[in-house]
PDB file of C-alpha atoms in Angstrom:
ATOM      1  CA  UNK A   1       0.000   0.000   0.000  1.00  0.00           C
ATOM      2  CA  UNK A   2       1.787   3.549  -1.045  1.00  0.00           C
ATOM      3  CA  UNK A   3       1.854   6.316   1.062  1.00  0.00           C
ATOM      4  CA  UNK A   4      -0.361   8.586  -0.504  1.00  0.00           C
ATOM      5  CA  UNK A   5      -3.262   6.191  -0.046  1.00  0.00           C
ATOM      6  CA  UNK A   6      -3.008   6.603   3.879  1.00  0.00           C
ATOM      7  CA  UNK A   7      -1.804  10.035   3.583  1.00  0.00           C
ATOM      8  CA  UNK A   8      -5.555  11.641   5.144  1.00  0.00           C
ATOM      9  CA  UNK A   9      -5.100   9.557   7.909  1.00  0.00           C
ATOM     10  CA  UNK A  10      -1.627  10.084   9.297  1.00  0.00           C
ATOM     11  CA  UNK A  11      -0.125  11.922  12.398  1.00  0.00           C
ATOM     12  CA  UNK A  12       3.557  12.305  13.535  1.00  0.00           C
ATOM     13  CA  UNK A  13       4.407  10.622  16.509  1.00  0.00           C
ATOM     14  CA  UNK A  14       8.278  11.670  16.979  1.00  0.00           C
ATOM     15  CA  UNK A  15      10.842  13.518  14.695  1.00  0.00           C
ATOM     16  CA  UNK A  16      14.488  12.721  15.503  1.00  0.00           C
ATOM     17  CA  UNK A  17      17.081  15.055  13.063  1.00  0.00           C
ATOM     18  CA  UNK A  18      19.848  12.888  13.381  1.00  0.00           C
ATOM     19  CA  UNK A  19      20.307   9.038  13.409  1.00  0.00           C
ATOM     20  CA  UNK A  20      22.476   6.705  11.991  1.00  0.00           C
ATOM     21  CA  UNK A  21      21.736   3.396   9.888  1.00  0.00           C
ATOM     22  CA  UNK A  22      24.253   0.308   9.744  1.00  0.00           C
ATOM     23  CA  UNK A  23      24.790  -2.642   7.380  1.00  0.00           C
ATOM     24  CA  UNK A  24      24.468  -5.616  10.035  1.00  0.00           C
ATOM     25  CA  UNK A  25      25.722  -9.449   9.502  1.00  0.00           C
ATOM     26  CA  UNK A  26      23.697 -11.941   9.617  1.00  0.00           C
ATOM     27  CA  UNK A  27      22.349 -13.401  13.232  1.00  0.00           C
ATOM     28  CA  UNK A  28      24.456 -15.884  14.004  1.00  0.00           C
ATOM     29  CA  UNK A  29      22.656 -17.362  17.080  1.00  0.00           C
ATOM     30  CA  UNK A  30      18.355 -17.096  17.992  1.00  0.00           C
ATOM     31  CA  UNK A  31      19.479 -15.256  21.321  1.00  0.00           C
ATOM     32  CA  UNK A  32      19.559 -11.373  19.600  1.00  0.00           C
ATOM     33  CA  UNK A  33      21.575  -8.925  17.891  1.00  0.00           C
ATOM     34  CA  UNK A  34      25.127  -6.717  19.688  1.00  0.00           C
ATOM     35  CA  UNK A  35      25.488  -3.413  18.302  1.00  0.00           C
ATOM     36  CA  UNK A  36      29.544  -4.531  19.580  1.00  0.00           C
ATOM     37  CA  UNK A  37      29.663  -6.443  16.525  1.00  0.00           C
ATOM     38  CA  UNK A  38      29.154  -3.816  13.875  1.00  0.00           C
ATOM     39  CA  UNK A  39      31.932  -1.674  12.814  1.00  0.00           C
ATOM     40  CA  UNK A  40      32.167   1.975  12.183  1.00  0.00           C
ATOM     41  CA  UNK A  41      32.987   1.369   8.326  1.00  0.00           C
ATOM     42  CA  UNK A  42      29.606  -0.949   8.074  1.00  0.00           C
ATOM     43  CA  UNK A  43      27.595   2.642   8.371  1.00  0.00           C
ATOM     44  CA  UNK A  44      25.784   3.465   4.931  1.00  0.00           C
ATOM     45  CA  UNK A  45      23.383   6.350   6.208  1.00  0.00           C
ATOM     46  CA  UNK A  46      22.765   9.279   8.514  1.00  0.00           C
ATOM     47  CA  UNK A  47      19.653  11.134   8.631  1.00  0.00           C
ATOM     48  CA  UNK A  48      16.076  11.729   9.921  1.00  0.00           C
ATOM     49  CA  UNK A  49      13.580   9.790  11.432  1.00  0.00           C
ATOM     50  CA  UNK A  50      10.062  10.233  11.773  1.00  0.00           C
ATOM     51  CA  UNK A  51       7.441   8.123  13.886  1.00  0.00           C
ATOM     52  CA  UNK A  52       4.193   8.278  11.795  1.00  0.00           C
ATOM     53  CA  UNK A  53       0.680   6.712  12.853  1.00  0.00           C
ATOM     54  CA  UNK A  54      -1.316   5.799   9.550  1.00  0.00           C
ATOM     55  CA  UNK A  55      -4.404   3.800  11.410  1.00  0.00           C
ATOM     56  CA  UNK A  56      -3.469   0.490  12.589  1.00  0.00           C
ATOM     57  CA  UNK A  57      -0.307   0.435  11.142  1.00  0.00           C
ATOM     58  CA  UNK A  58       2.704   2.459  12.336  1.00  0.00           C
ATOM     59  CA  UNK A  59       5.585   3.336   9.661  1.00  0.00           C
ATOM     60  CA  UNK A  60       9.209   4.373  10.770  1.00  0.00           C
ATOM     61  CA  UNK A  61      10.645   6.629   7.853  1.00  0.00           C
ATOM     62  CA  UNK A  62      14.056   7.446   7.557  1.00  0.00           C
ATOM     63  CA  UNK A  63      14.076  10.297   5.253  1.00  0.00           C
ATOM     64  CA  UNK A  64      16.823  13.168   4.206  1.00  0.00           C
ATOM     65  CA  UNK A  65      16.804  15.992   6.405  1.00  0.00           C
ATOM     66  CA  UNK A  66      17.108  18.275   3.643  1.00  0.00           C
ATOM     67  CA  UNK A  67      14.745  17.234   0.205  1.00  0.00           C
ATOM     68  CA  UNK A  68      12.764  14.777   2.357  1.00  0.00           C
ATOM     69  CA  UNK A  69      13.444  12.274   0.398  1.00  0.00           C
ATOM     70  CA  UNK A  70      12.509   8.620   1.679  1.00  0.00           C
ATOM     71  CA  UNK A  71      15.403   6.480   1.980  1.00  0.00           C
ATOM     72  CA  UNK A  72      13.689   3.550   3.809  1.00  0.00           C
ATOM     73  CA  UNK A  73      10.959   2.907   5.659  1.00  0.00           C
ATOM     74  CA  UNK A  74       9.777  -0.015   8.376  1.00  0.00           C
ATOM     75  CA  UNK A  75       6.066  -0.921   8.986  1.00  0.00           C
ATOM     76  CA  UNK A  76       4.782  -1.742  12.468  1.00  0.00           C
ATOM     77  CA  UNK A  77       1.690  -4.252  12.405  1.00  0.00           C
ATOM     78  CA  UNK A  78      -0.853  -4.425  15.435  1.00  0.00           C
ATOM     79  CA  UNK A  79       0.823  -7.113  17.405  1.00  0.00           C
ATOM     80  CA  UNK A  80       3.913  -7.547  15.199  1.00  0.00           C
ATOM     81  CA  UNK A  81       6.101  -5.184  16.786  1.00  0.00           C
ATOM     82  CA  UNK A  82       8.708  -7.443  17.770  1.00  0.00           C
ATOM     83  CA  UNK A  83       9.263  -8.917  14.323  1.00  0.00           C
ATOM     84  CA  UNK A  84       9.394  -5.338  12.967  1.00  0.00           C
ATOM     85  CA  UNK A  85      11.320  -3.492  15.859  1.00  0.00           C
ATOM     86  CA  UNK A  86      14.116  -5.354  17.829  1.00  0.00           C
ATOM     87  CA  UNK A  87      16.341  -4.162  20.661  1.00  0.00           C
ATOM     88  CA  UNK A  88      20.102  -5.045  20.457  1.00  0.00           C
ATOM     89  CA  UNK A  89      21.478  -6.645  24.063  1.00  0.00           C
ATOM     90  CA  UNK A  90      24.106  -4.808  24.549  1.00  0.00           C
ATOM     91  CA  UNK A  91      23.157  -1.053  24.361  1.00  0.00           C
ATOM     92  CA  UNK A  92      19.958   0.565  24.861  1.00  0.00           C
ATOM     93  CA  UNK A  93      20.701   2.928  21.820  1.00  0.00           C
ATOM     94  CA  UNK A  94      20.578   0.798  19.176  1.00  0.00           C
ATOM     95  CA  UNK A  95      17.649  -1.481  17.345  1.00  0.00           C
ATOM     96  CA  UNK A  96      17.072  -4.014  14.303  1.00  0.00           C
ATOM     97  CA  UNK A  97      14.651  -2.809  11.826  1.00  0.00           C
ATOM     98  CA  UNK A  98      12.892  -4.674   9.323  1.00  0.00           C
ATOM     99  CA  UNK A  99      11.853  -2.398   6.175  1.00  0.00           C
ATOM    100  CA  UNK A 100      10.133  -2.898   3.022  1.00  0.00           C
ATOM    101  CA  UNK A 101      10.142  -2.307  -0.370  1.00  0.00           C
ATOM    102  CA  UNK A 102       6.661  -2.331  -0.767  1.00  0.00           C
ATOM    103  CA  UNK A 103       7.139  -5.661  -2.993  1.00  0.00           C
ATOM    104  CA  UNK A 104       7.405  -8.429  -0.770  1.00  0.00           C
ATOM    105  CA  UNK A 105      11.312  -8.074  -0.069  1.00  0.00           C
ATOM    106  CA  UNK A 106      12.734  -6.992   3.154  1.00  0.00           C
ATOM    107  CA  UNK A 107      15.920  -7.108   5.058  1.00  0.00           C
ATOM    108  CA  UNK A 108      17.113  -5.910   8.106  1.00  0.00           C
ATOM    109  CA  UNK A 109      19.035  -3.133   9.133  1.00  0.00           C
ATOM    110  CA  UNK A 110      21.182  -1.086  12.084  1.00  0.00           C
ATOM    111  CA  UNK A 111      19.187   1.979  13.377  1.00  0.00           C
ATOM    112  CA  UNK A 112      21.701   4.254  16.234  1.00  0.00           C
ATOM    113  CA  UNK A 113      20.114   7.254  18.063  1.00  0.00           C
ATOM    114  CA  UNK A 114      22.872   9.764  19.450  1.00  0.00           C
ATOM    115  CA  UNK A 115      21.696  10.328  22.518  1.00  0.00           C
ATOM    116  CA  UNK A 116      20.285   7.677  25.265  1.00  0.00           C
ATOM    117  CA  UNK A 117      16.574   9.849  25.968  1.00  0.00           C
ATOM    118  CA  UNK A 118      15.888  10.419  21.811  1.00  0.00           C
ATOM    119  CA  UNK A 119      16.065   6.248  22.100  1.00  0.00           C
ATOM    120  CA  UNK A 120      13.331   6.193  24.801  1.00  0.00           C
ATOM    121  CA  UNK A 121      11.621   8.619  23.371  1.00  0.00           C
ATOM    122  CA  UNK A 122      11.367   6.398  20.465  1.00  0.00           C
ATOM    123  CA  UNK A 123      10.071   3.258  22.380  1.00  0.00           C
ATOM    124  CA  UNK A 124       7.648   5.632  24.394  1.00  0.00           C
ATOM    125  CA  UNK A 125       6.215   6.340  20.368  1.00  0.00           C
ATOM    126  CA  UNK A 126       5.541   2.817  19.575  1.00  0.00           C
ATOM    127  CA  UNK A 127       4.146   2.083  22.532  1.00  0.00           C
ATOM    128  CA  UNK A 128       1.883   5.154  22.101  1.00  0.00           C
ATOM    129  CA  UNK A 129       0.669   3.846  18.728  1.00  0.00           C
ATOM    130  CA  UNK A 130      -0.121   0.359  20.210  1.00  0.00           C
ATOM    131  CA  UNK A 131      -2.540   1.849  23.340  1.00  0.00           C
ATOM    132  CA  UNK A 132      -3.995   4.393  20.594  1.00  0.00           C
ATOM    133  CA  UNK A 133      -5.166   0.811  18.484  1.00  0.00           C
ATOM    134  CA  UNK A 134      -6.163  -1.237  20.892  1.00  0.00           C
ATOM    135  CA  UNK A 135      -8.323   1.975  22.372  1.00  0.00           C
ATOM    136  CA  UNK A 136      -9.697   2.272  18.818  1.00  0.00           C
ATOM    137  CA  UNK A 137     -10.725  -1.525  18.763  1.00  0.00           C
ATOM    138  CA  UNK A 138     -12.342  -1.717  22.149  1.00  0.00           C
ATOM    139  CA  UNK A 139     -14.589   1.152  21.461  1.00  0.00           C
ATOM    140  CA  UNK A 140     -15.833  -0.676  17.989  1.00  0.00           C
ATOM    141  CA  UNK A 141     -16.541  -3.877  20.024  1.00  0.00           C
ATOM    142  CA  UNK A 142     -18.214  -1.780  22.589  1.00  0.00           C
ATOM    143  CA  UNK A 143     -20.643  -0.042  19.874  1.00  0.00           C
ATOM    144  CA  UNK A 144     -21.048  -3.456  18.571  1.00  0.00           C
ATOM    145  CA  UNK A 145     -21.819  -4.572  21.822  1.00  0.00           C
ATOM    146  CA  UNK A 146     -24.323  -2.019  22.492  1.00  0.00           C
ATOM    147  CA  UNK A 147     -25.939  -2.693  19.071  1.00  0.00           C
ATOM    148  CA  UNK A 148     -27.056  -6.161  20.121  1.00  0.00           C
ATOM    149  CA  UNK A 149     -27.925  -5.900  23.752  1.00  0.00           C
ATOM    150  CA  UNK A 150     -31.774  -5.695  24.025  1.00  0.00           C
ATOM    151  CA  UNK A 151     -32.590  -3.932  27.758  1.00  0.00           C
ATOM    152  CA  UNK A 152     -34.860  -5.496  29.124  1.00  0.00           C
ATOM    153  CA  UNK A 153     -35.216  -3.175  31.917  1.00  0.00           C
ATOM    154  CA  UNK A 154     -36.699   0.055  31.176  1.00  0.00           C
ATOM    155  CA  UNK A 155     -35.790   3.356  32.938  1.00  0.00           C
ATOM    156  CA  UNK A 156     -38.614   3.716  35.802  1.00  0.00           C
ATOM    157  CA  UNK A 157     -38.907   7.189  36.682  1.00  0.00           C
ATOM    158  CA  UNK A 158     -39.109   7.368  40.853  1.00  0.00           C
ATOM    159  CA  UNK A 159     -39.360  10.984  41.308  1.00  0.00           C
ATOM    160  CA  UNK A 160     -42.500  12.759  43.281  1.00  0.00           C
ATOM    161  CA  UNK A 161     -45.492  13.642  41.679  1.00  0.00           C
ATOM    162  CA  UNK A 162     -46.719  17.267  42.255  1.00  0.00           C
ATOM    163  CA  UNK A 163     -48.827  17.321  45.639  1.00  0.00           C
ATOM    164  CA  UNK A 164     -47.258  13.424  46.183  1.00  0.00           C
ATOM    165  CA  UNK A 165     -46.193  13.353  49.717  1.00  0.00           C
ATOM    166  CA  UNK A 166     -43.787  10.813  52.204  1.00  0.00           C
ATOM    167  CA  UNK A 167     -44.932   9.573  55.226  1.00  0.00           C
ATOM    168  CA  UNK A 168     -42.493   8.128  57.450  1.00  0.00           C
ATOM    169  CA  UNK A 169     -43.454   5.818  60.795  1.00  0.00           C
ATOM    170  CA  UNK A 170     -40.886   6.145  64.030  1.00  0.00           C
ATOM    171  CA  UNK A 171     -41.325   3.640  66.338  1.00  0.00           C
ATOM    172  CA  UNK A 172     -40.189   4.758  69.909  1.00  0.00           C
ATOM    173  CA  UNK A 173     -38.211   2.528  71.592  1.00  0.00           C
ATOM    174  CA  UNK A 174     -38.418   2.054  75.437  1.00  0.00           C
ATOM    175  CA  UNK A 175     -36.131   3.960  77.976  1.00  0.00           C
ATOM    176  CA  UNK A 176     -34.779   0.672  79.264  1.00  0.00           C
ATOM    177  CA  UNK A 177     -33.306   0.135  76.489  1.00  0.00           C
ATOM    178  CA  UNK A 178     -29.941  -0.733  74.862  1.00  0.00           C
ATOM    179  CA  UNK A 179     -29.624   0.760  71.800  1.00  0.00           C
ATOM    180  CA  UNK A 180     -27.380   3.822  70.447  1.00  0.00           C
ATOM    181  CA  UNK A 181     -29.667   6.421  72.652  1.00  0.00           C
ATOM    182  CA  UNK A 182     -29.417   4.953  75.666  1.00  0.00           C
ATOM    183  CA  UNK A 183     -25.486   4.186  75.461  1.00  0.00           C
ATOM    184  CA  UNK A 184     -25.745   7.415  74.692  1.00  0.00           C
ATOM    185  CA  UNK A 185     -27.280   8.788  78.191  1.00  0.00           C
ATOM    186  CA  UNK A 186     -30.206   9.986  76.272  1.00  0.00           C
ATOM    187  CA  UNK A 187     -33.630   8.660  76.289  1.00  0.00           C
ATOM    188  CA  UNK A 188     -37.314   9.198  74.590  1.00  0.00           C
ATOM    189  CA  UNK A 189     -39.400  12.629  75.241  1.00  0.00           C
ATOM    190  CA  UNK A 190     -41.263  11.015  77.393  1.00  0.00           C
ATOM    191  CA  UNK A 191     -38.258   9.089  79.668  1.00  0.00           C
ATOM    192  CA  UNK A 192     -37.220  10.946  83.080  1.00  0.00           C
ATOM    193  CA  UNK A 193     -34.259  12.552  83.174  1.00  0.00           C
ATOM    194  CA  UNK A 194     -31.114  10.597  84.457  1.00  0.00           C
ATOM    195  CA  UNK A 195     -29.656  11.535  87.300  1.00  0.00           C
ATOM    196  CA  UNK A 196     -26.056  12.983  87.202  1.00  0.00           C
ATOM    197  CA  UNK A 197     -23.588  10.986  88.743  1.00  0.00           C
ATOM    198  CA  UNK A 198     -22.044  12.932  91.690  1.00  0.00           C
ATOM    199  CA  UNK A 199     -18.424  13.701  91.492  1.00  0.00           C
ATOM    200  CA  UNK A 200     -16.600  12.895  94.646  1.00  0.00           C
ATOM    201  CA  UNK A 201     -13.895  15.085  95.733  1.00  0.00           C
ATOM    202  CA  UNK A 202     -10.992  14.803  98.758  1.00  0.00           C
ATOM    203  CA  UNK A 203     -11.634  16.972 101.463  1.00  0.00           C
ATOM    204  CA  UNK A 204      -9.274  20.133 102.028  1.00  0.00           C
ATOM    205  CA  UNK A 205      -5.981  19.747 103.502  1.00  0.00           C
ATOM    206  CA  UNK A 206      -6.218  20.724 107.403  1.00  0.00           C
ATOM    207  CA  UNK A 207      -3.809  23.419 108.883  1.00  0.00           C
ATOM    208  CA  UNK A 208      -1.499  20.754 110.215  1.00  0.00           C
ATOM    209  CA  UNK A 209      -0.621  19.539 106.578  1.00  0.00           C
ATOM    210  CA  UNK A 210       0.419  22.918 105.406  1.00  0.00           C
ATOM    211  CA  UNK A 211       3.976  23.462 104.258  1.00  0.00           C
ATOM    212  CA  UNK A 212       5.515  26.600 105.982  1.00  0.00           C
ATOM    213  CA  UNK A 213       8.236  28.680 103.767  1.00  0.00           C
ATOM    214  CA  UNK A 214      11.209  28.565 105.991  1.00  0.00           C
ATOM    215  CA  UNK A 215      11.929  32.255 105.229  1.00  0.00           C
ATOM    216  CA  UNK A 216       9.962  35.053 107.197  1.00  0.00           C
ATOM    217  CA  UNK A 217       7.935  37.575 105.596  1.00  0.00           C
ATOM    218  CA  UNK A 218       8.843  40.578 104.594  1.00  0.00           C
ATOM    219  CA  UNK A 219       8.456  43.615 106.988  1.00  0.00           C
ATOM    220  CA  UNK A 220       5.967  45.398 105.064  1.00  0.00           C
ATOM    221  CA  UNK A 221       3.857  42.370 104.069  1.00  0.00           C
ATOM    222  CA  UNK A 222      -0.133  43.362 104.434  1.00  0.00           C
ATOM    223  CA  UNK A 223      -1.295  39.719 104.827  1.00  0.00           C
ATOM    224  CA  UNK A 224       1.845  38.892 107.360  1.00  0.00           C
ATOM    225  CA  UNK A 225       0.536  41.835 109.052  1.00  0.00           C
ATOM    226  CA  UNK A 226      -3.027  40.574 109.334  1.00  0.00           C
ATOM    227  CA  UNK A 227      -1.728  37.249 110.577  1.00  0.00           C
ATOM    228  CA  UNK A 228       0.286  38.604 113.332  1.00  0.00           C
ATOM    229  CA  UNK A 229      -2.322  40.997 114.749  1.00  0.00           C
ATOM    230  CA  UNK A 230      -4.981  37.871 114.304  1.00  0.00           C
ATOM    231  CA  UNK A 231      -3.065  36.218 116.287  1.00  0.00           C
ATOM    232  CA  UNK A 232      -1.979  38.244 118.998  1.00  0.00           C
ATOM    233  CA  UNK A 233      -5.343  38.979 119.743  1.00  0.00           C
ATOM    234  CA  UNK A 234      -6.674  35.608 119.549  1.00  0.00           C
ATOM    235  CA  UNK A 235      -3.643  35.132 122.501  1.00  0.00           C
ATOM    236  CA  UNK A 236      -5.022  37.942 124.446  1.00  0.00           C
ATOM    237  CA  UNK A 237      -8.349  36.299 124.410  1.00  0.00           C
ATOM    238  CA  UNK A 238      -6.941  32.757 125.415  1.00  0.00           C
ATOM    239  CA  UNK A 239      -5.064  34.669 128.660  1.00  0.00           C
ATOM    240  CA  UNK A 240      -8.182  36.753 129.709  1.00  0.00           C
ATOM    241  CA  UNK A 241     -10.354  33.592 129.203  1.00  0.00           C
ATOM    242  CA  UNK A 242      -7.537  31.296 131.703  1.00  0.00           C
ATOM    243  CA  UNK A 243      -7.644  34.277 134.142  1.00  0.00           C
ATOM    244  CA  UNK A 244     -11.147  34.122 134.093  1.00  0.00           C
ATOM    245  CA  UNK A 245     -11.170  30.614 134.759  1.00  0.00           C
ATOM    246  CA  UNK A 246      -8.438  30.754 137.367  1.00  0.00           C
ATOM    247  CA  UNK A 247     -10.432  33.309 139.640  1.00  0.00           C
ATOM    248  CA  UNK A 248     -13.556  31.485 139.040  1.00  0.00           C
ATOM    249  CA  UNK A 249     -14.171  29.027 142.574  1.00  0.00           C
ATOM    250  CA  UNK A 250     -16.677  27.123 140.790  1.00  0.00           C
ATOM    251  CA  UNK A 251     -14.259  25.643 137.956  1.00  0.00           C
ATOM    252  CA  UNK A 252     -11.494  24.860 140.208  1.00  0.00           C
ATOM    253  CA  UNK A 253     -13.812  22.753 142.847  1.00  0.00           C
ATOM    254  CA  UNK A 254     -14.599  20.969 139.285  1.00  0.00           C
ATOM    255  CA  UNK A 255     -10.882  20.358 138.516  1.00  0.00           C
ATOM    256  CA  UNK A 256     -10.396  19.420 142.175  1.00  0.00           C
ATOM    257  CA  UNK A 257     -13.717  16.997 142.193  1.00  0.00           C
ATOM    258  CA  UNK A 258     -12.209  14.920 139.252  1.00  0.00           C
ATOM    259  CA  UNK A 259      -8.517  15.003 140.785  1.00  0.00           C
ATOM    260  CA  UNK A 260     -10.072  13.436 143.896  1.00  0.00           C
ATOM    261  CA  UNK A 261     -12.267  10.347 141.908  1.00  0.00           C
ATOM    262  CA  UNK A 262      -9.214  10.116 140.344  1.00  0.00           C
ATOM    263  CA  UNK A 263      -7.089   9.447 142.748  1.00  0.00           C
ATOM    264  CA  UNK A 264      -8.492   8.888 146.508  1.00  0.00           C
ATOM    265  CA  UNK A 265      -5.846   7.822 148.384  1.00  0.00           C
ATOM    266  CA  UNK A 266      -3.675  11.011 147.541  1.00  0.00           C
ATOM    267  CA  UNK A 267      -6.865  13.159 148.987  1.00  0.00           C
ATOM    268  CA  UNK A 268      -6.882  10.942 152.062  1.00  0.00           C
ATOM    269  CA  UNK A 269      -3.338  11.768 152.615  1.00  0.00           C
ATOM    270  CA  UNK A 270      -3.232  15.486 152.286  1.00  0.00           C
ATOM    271  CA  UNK A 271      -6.596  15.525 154.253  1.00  0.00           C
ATOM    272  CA  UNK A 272      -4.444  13.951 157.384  1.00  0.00           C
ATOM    273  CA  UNK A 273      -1.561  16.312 156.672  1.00  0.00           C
ATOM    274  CA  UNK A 274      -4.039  19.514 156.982  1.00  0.00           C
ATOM    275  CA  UNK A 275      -5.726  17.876 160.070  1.00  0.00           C
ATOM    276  CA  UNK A 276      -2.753  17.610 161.961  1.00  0.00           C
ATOM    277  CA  UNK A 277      -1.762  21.471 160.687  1.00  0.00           C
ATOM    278  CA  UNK A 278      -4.531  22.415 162.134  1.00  0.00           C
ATOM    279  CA  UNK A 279      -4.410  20.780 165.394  1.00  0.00           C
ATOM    280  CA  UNK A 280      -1.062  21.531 166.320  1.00  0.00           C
ATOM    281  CA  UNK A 281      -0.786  25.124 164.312  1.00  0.00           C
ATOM    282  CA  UNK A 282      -0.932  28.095 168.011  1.00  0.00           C
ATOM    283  CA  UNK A 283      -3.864  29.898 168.283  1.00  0.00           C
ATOM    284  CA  UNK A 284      -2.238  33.134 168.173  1.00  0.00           C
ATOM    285  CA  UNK A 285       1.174  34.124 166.920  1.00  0.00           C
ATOM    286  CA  UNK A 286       3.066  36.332 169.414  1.00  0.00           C
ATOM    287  CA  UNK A 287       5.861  37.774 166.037  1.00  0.00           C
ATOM    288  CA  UNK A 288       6.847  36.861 162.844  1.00  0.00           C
ATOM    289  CA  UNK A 289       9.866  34.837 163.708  1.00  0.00           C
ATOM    290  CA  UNK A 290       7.837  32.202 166.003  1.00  0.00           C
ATOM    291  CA  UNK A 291       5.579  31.572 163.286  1.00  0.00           C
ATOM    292  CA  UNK A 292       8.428  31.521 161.026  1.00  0.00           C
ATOM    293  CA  UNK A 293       9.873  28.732 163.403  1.00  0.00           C
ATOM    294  CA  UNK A 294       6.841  26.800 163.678  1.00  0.00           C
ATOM    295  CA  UNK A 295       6.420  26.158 160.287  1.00  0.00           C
ATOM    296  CA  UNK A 296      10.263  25.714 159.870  1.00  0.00           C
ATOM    297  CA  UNK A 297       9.576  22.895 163.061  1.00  0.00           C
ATOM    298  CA  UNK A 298       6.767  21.518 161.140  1.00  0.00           C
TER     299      UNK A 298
END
């Protein structure tokens, strides 16, 4: 098939300006091709390549960068690509290429690229082309699909009618319940109100438990001041209250009342001790110094 028959339906894939085309030997062993093996003196052409897309078949032209001339050219069948495109196995550079004469004859070729990323970018174009086929052939056996399926299953239309209402039924469940409300803590309208737990807190410290600063105040402290005079007069009012007590008869006959249940023979001792003062103390002291020796006799 000539070019000009497929020229409507062509695209460029990739343009390269400058690659290089060796006479190969034959393959000497099935394992693959060594761009090692070719010498410098086996190249024959230099030029440009172009990556073209005619439908399902993709066409690698070498051509002459300057009159566009076609030098050679290698056609890429769908699913063929490794008889038409072959990587060598010792570079990642080089590739065998199969081209055509258009007449049934073929051979194989050398094909160099200068640079390492204008070969990728060349495998990245075939494999382009092969996606952009077998896109092209599962959307025609999808319309073909579609042709032939019968639904059987029309479209029911479920929207509202104008003045169609919804009614929806909520069944209430118990308060006693275990379900999402009452893990919850919350219960029907209806339910009483559950009681919030009460929080239980330690008492207060008591003043015994406080931790004193071992430095003093300073002079001029307000609230040391407070404490001080708080103090004082809460002494005051302990001394006037034991003076009180001390002059009062009735609170020391008390003391003296539960000194003597407490401990009798001691009060039957001191009893005999004022008896006998009393009986042998004179009825009258004549001076100072014979009382003074009676008591120092005694």
């Amino acid at each position: 098939m000539s070019f000009e028959e497929e020229e409507a339906f062509e695209h460029t894939l990739l343009v390269v300006r400058e690659v290089s085309v060796y006479k190969i030997p034959p393959r000497t062993t099935s394992g693959g091709y060594k761009c090692g093996e070719w010498l410098q003196s086996d190249k024959i052409w230099s030029g440009r390549l172009r990556v073209v897309s005619c439908k399902d078949r993709c066409e690698i032209r070498l051509e002459d960068p300057n009159s566009g001339e076609l030098f050679a050219a290698c056609f890429v069948y769908p699913g063929q690509r490794e008889n038409s495109v072959e990587s060598v196995l010792d570079s990642s550079r080089y590739f065998v290429l199969k081209i055509e004469d258009g007449q049934g004859k073929h051979a194989f070729i050398g094909l160099g690229f200068a640079e390492r990323n204008e070969a990728f970018d060349f495998n990245v174009a075939l494999s382009d082309h092969d996606k952009y086929v077998r896109r092209e052939h599962e959307k025609e056996s999808g319309e073909a699909s579609e042709e032939s399926h019968i639904d059987i299953h029309p479209a029911v239309n479920h929207r509202l009618k104008e003045g169609e209402t919804i009614r929806i039924n909520v069944k209430h469940k118990p308060s006693g319940g275990t379900g999402m409300l009452s893990a919850a803590g919350l219960t029907g309208g209806h339910s009483a109100i559950p009681k919030p737990k009460a929080l239980s807190l330690a008492p207060p410290p008591t003043g015994a438990g406080k931790i004193r600063s071992p430095l003093p105040p300073p002079p001029n402290d307000p609230v040391a001041t407070r404490k001080t005079s708080t103090t004082h007069s809460t002494g005051l009012k302990g001394t006037n209250e034991s003076q009180r007590h001390s002059a009062d008869p009735i609170s020391d006959l008390s003391q003296l009342k539960v000194y003597c249940a407490a401990h009798p023979f001691a009060v039957s001792f001191l009893l005999a001790i004022f008896v006998y003062m009393m009986t042998n103390l004179p009825s009258t002291a004549a001076s100072g110094s014979t009382t003074a020796s009676g008591w120092a006799a005694f």
